[in-house]
Short mmCIF file of C-alpha atoms in Angstrom, two decimals:
data_model
loop_
_atom_site.label_atom_id
_atom_site.label_comp_id
_atom_site.label_asym_id
_atom_site.label_seq_id
_atom_site.Cartn_x
_atom_site.Cartn_y
_atom_site.Cartn_z
CA MET B 309 -15.14 -26.68 6.01
CA LEU B 310 -11.94 -24.99 7.19
CA TYR B 311 -9.59 -27.51 5.60
CA PRO B 312 -11.15 -27.19 2.10
CA PHE B 313 -11.07 -23.40 2.53
CA ILE B 314 -7.36 -23.41 3.39
CA LYS B 315 -6.70 -25.79 0.48
CA LEU B 316 -8.61 -23.46 -1.86
CA ARG B 317 -6.65 -20.42 -0.71
CA LEU B 318 -3.34 -22.21 -1.25
CA LYS B 319 -4.44 -23.29 -4.73
CA GLN B 320 -5.36 -19.68 -5.56
CA VAL B 321 -1.97 -18.45 -4.40
CA PHE B 322 -0.02 -21.07 -6.36
CA ARG B 323 -2.18 -20.57 -9.46
CA THR B 324 -1.47 -16.84 -9.35
CA ILE B 325 2.25 -17.31 -8.75
CA PHE B 326 2.83 -19.84 -11.51
CA GLY B 327 0.63 -17.93 -13.93
CA ILE B 328 2.80 -14.80 -14.05
CA GLY B 329 5.50 -16.20 -16.31
CA PHE B 330 9.10 -17.31 -15.77
CA PHE B 331 10.71 -13.85 -15.61
CA ARG B 332 8.14 -12.45 -13.19
CA LEU B 333 8.26 -15.66 -11.17
CA SER B 334 12.03 -15.24 -10.80
CA LEU B 335 11.55 -11.68 -9.57
CA PHE B 336 8.83 -12.87 -7.20
CA LEU B 337 11.05 -15.58 -5.69
CA ILE B 338 13.87 -13.07 -5.17
CA PHE B 339 11.35 -10.74 -3.56
CA VAL B 340 10.10 -13.51 -1.23
CA ALA B 341 13.67 -14.30 -0.17
CA PHE B 342 14.36 -10.64 0.66
CA LEU B 343 10.98 -10.34 2.35
CA VAL B 344 11.58 -13.30 4.65
CA ALA B 345 15.04 -11.99 5.47
CA GLY B 346 13.62 -8.53 6.23
CA VAL B 347 10.81 -9.90 8.40
CA PHE B 348 13.29 -12.13 10.24
CA SER B 349 15.54 -9.12 10.93
CA LEU B 350 12.67 -6.86 12.01
CA SER B 351 11.25 -9.51 14.32
CA ALA B 352 14.58 -9.58 16.15
CA ASN B 353 15.42 -5.87 16.26
CA HIS B 354 12.14 -3.95 15.87
CA PRO B 355 9.27 -6.37 16.56
CA SER B 356 6.83 -3.60 17.56
CA TYR B 357 7.14 -1.87 14.16
CA LEU B 358 6.65 -5.18 12.39
CA THR B 359 3.59 -5.96 14.50
CA MET B 360 2.00 -2.52 13.97
CA ALA B 361 2.56 -2.66 10.21
CA THR B 362 1.10 -6.17 10.03
CA ILE B 363 -1.99 -5.18 12.03
CA PHE B 364 -2.58 -2.17 9.78
CA ILE B 365 -2.27 -4.28 6.62
CA LEU B 366 -4.65 -6.89 8.06
CA GLY B 367 -7.17 -4.17 8.83
CA MET B 368 -6.99 -2.79 5.29
CA ILE B 369 -7.38 -6.29 3.84
CA GLN B 370 -10.41 -6.93 6.04
CA ILE B 371 -12.05 -3.63 5.04
CA LYS B 372 -11.64 -4.48 1.35
CA HIS B 373 -12.15 -8.26 1.66
CA PRO B 374 -13.48 -9.35 -1.77
CA ASP B 375 -15.36 -12.40 -0.44
CA LYS B 376 -17.05 -10.69 2.50
CA ILE B 377 -20.61 -10.72 1.13
CA PHE B 378 -20.32 -14.28 -0.18
CA LEU B 379 -19.05 -15.66 3.15
CA LYS B 380 -21.71 -13.78 5.15
CA THR B 381 -24.57 -15.09 3.03
CA HIS B 382 -23.41 -18.72 2.75
CA PHE B 383 -21.81 -19.54 6.11
CA ARG B 384 -23.06 -19.10 9.64
CA HIS B 385 -19.58 -18.89 11.18
CA TYR B 386 -18.08 -16.77 8.43
CA ARG B 387 -15.65 -15.06 10.79
CA LEU B 388 -13.72 -18.32 11.07
CA PHE B 389 -12.84 -17.91 7.41
CA TYR B 390 -11.66 -14.36 8.08
CA LEU B 391 -9.49 -15.75 10.88
CA MET B 392 -8.00 -18.40 8.59
CA ASP B 393 -7.07 -15.72 6.06
CA CYS B 394 -5.38 -13.66 8.79
CA LEU B 395 -3.44 -16.63 10.13
CA LEU B 396 -2.30 -17.68 6.65
CA ILE B 397 -1.10 -14.15 5.89
CA THR B 398 0.77 -13.82 9.19
CA ALA B 399 2.14 -17.37 9.46
CA ILE B 400 5.74 -16.43 8.60
CA ILE B 401 5.62 -13.38 10.88
CA PHE B 402 4.36 -15.51 13.79
CA PHE B 403 7.17 -17.99 13.20
CA CYS B 404 9.81 -15.25 13.20
CA LEU B 405 8.45 -13.62 16.36
CA LEU B 406 8.37 -16.94 18.19
CA TRP B 407 11.85 -17.83 16.92
CA HIS B 408 13.22 -14.68 18.57
CA PHE B 409 11.10 -15.20 21.72
CA GLN B 410 9.06 -12.06 21.11
CA TRP B 411 6.14 -13.48 23.07
CA ILE B 412 4.36 -10.20 23.78
CA ASP B 413 4.29 -9.12 20.13
CA ALA B 414 3.20 -12.59 19.05
CA VAL B 415 0.29 -12.56 21.52
CA ILE B 416 -0.70 -9.01 20.49
CA LEU B 417 -0.68 -10.01 16.83
CA LEU B 418 -2.74 -13.13 17.54
CA LEU B 419 -5.32 -11.14 19.52
CA CYS B 420 -5.51 -8.56 16.73
CA CYS B 421 -6.12 -11.35 14.21
CA PHE B 422 -9.21 -12.27 16.22
CA ALA B 423 -10.23 -8.62 16.58
CA VAL B 424 -9.86 -7.92 12.85
CA CYS B 425 -12.43 -10.63 12.14
CA PHE B 426 -15.06 -8.41 13.80
CA LEU B 427 -14.05 -5.29 11.87
CA GLU B 428 -17.10 -4.30 9.84
CA VAL B 429 -16.26 -0.67 9.07
CA ASP B 430 -16.23 0.09 5.36
CA PHE B 431 -14.58 3.43 4.80
CA THR B 432 -14.64 3.04 1.04
CA GLY B 433 -18.42 2.75 1.00
CA LYS B 434 -18.92 6.24 2.42
CA THR B 435 -18.21 9.34 0.40
CA ARG B 436 -17.70 12.87 1.63
CA ASN B 437 -17.47 16.06 -0.38
CA THR B 438 -15.39 18.64 1.46
CA LYS B 439 -13.66 21.90 0.61
CA ILE B 440 -10.42 19.94 0.45
CA GLN B 441 -11.48 18.37 -2.86
CA ASP B 442 -12.15 21.84 -4.30
CA ARG B 443 -8.55 22.85 -3.62
CA ILE B 444 -7.13 19.79 -5.38
CA PRO B 445 -6.36 20.49 -9.08
CA ASN B 446 -8.82 18.88 -11.48
CA VAL B 447 -6.03 16.93 -13.17
CA CYS B 448 -5.50 15.04 -9.90
CA PHE B 449 -8.76 13.12 -10.10
CA GLU B 450 -7.14 10.19 -8.24
CA TRP B 451 -6.71 12.43 -5.21
CA LYS B 452 -10.22 13.85 -5.44
CA ALA B 453 -11.70 10.33 -5.51
CA GLY B 454 -9.30 9.01 -2.88
CA ILE B 455 -9.96 11.82 -0.40
CA ARG B 456 -13.70 11.44 -0.92
CA LYS B 457 -13.56 7.72 -0.10
CA MET B 458 -10.93 7.72 2.64
CA PHE B 459 -11.42 11.12 4.23
CA LEU B 460 -12.14 9.75 7.73
CA PRO B 461 -9.12 7.41 8.16
CA ILE B 462 -6.80 10.02 6.66
CA MET B 463 -8.03 12.71 9.04
CA ILE B 464 -7.83 10.38 12.05
CA LEU B 465 -4.22 9.54 11.19
CA TRP B 466 -3.27 13.16 10.47
CA ILE B 467 -4.77 14.54 13.69
CA SER B 468 -3.24 11.69 15.70
CA GLY B 469 0.16 12.54 14.23
CA ILE B 470 -0.14 16.20 15.18
CA ALA B 471 -1.45 15.43 18.67
CA GLY B 472 1.19 12.81 19.44
CA SER B 473 4.14 14.46 17.71
CA PHE B 474 5.93 14.92 21.05
CA LEU B 475 6.47 11.13 21.03
CA ILE B 476 9.32 10.22 18.71
CA ALA B 477 7.66 7.27 16.98
CA VAL B 478 4.24 8.79 16.29
CA VAL B 479 4.95 11.00 13.26
CA PRO B 480 7.08 8.40 11.40
CA VAL B 481 4.38 5.77 11.99
CA VAL B 482 1.62 8.13 10.80
CA VAL B 483 3.59 9.07 7.67
CA PHE B 484 4.14 5.35 7.08
CA PHE B 485 0.40 4.62 7.20
CA LEU B 486 -0.52 7.69 5.15
CA GLY B 487 2.00 6.57 2.54
CA ILE B 488 0.26 3.20 2.32
CA LEU B 489 -3.19 4.78 2.05
CA MET B 490 -2.04 6.97 -0.85
CA LEU B 491 -1.19 3.83 -2.83
CA GLU B 492 -4.89 2.99 -3.02
CA PHE B 493 -5.46 6.22 -4.97
CA TYR B 494 -3.69 4.61 -7.93
CA GLY B 495 -5.13 1.12 -7.54
CA GLU B 496 -7.51 1.45 -10.50
CA THR B 497 -6.88 2.70 -14.01
CA GLU B 498 -8.96 5.41 -15.60
CA PRO B 499 -10.71 5.28 -19.03
CA TYR B 500 -8.37 6.06 -21.91
CA GLN B 501 -10.32 9.27 -22.61
CA PHE B 502 -8.97 10.67 -19.33
CA ILE B 503 -5.40 10.13 -20.55
CA MET B 504 -6.01 11.72 -23.94
CA ALA B 505 -7.81 14.69 -22.40
CA TYR B 506 -4.49 16.04 -21.09
CA GLU B 507 -3.19 16.45 -24.66
CA LEU B 508 0.35 15.91 -23.40
CA GLY B 509 3.20 13.82 -24.73
CA ILE B 510 4.12 10.67 -22.86
CA LYS B 511 7.09 12.15 -20.97
CA ARG B 512 5.18 15.27 -19.93
CA PHE B 513 2.16 13.18 -18.95
CA LEU B 514 4.17 10.89 -16.65
CA TRP B 515 6.15 13.81 -15.24
CA GLN B 516 2.96 15.69 -14.42
CA LYS B 517 1.54 12.66 -12.57
CA ILE B 518 4.73 12.26 -10.54
CA LYS B 519 5.07 15.99 -9.87
CA MET B 520 1.49 16.43 -8.65
CA GLN B 521 1.62 13.32 -6.46
CA THR B 522 4.84 14.52 -4.83
CA LEU B 523 3.49 18.04 -4.35
CA LEU B 524 0.15 16.99 -2.83
CA PHE B 525 1.61 14.35 -0.52
CA SER B 526 4.36 16.73 0.60
CA THR B 527 1.75 19.38 1.36
CA MET B 528 -0.24 16.87 3.42
CA ILE B 529 2.65 15.73 5.61
CA LEU B 530 4.52 19.06 5.86
CA PRO B 531 2.80 20.01 9.18
CA LEU B 532 3.66 16.55 10.54
CA ILE B 533 7.31 16.95 9.56
CA PHE B 534 7.36 20.45 11.08
CA MET B 535 5.99 19.17 14.41
CA PHE B 536 8.47 16.27 14.41
CA LEU B 537 11.40 18.63 13.89
CA ILE B 538 10.22 20.90 16.71
CA PHE B 539 10.33 18.08 19.26
CA HIS B 540 12.98 15.80 17.78
CA TYR B 541 15.20 17.93 15.54
CA GLN B 542 18.25 15.80 16.39
CA TYR B 543 16.57 12.87 14.60
CA TRP B 544 15.80 14.81 11.41
CA TYR B 545 17.34 12.06 9.29
CA ILE B 546 14.62 9.58 10.33
CA ILE B 547 11.79 11.56 8.77
CA GLY B 548 14.05 12.56 5.87
CA ILE B 549 14.85 8.97 4.94
CA GLU B 550 11.21 7.97 5.34
CA TYR B 551 10.10 10.82 3.08
CA VAL B 552 12.47 9.67 0.31
CA VAL B 553 11.32 6.07 0.69
CA VAL B 554 7.60 6.90 0.56
CA ILE B 555 7.95 9.26 -2.42
CA SER B 556 10.01 6.63 -4.24
CA LEU B 557 7.27 4.10 -3.64
CA HIS B 558 4.58 6.49 -4.92
CA ILE B 559 6.57 7.08 -8.11
CA TYR B 560 6.95 3.33 -8.49
CA ILE B 561 3.18 2.80 -8.19
CA ILE B 562 2.38 5.54 -10.73
CA LEU B 563 4.81 4.12 -13.27
CA LEU B 564 3.53 0.59 -12.55
CA LYS B 565 -0.04 1.74 -13.16
CA TYR B 566 0.75 2.98 -16.65
CA ALA B 567 3.23 0.23 -17.48
CA LEU B 568 0.40 -2.30 -17.02
CA TYR B 569 -2.34 0.08 -18.16
CA VAL B 570 -5.62 -1.46 -19.24
CA PRO B 571 -8.60 0.92 -19.22
CA ASN B 572 -10.97 0.52 -16.25
CA SER B 573 -9.07 -2.22 -14.44
CA ARG B 574 -7.05 -2.75 -11.28
CA ILE B 575 -3.26 -2.90 -11.34
CA SER B 576 -1.44 -6.09 -10.40
CA GLY B 577 -1.67 -6.73 -6.67
CA ALA B 578 1.54 -8.78 -6.76
CA TYR B 579 3.63 -5.91 -8.10
CA SER B 580 2.02 -3.48 -5.64
CA MET B 581 2.88 -5.79 -2.76
CA ILE B 582 6.48 -6.04 -3.97
CA GLY B 583 6.74 -2.27 -3.84
CA LEU B 584 5.03 -2.02 -0.47
CA LEU B 585 7.16 -4.61 1.28
CA PHE B 586 10.47 -3.76 -0.40
CA GLY B 587 9.98 -0.02 0.02
CA LEU B 588 8.33 0.40 3.42
CA ILE B 589 8.87 -2.77 5.43
CA VAL B 590 12.39 -3.48 4.12
CA PRO B 591 13.58 0.04 3.19
CA ILE B 592 17.25 -0.94 2.81
CA PHE B 593 16.18 -2.49 -0.50
CA ILE B 594 14.78 0.78 -1.85
CA PRO B 595 17.36 0.67 -4.72
CA VAL B 596 15.36 -2.31 -6.01
CA ILE B 597 12.32 -0.01 -6.24
CA TRP B 598 14.38 2.60 -8.09
CA GLY B 599 15.54 -0.03 -10.56
CA LEU B 600 12.00 -1.33 -11.10
CA SER B 601 10.75 2.25 -11.50
CA ILE B 602 13.19 2.82 -14.36
CA TYR B 603 12.07 -0.45 -15.95
CA PHE B 604 8.38 0.43 -15.61
CA TYR B 605 9.02 3.95 -16.95
CA PHE B 606 10.07 2.53 -20.31
CA LYS B 607 7.24 -0.01 -20.19
CA ALA B 608 4.79 2.84 -19.51
CA LYS B 609 6.11 4.76 -22.51
CA GLN B 610 5.44 1.75 -24.71
CA ARG B 611 1.97 1.14 -23.26
CA LEU B 612 0.87 4.79 -23.54
CA ASN B 613 2.26 5.29 -27.02
CA ILE B 614 -1.01 4.18 -28.62
CA TYR B 615 -2.91 6.92 -26.76
CA LEU B 616 -0.44 9.82 -26.63
CA ASN B 617 1.70 9.35 -29.72
CA ASP B 618 -0.05 12.23 -31.54
CA TYR B 619 0.95 14.69 -28.80
CA ASP B 620 4.70 13.99 -28.88
#
């Protein structure tokens, strides 16, 4: 059963890739080339960061695995299919780690692939109403919903960052993971009535979304940045560069959401992954994200024109 499963997964990937059109396929191939180059470089110079980021992404994929119920109900050894997914996703990373003789990181990643298969926690299935949601402006419904669903992992990360801020790598890693979690807030599009309820023109609408996202995220990580600067002020540029990169990625995701806006749907996973990997895992290519953000800004104006034209 494993061979047909692997064959099916590969068919799904190729069907998705070749179904996005020539222009998008060209961008995707360029992205893959940069991605492989970035992973190859990280595996040689910073293998631990690459391994931690990969493990976190695998955990998030496992938590939100779309086929989890189907595999559990139809196959006795369903975790083998989870393992195959993990190994397919990390195949290039394993190759790069082994190429550079990073045996410890390769073994850790392999063991975590097995461990992820037993991860049954579903943070998104539990909701919590806290006083934090009351302090979030009503216009930021993405944040209200996101905090309600992901309150526990966010708090665990935030407290871990404060507690371990005396270690130089802890705060940057926590901000990295928090930045990824915030992307999920904008993973689904709202009904068109939500957009029209603002009664704002297109430019003001997009600016408000970007402004509120920047303000709320900055407020969340400000204590982390403060603690980092207390212990490691001489490395202020590390957290500064990371802040710019994460905010740039959030702006990219917001503009992407409205550039591809279809009421009550999920945004393209391929474009989100391009932003994630270009922006966070290969941050030297952040100008690519800036360029795509400008492109998606004009696309968003065209897409939202039908809803907000009367308010301009």
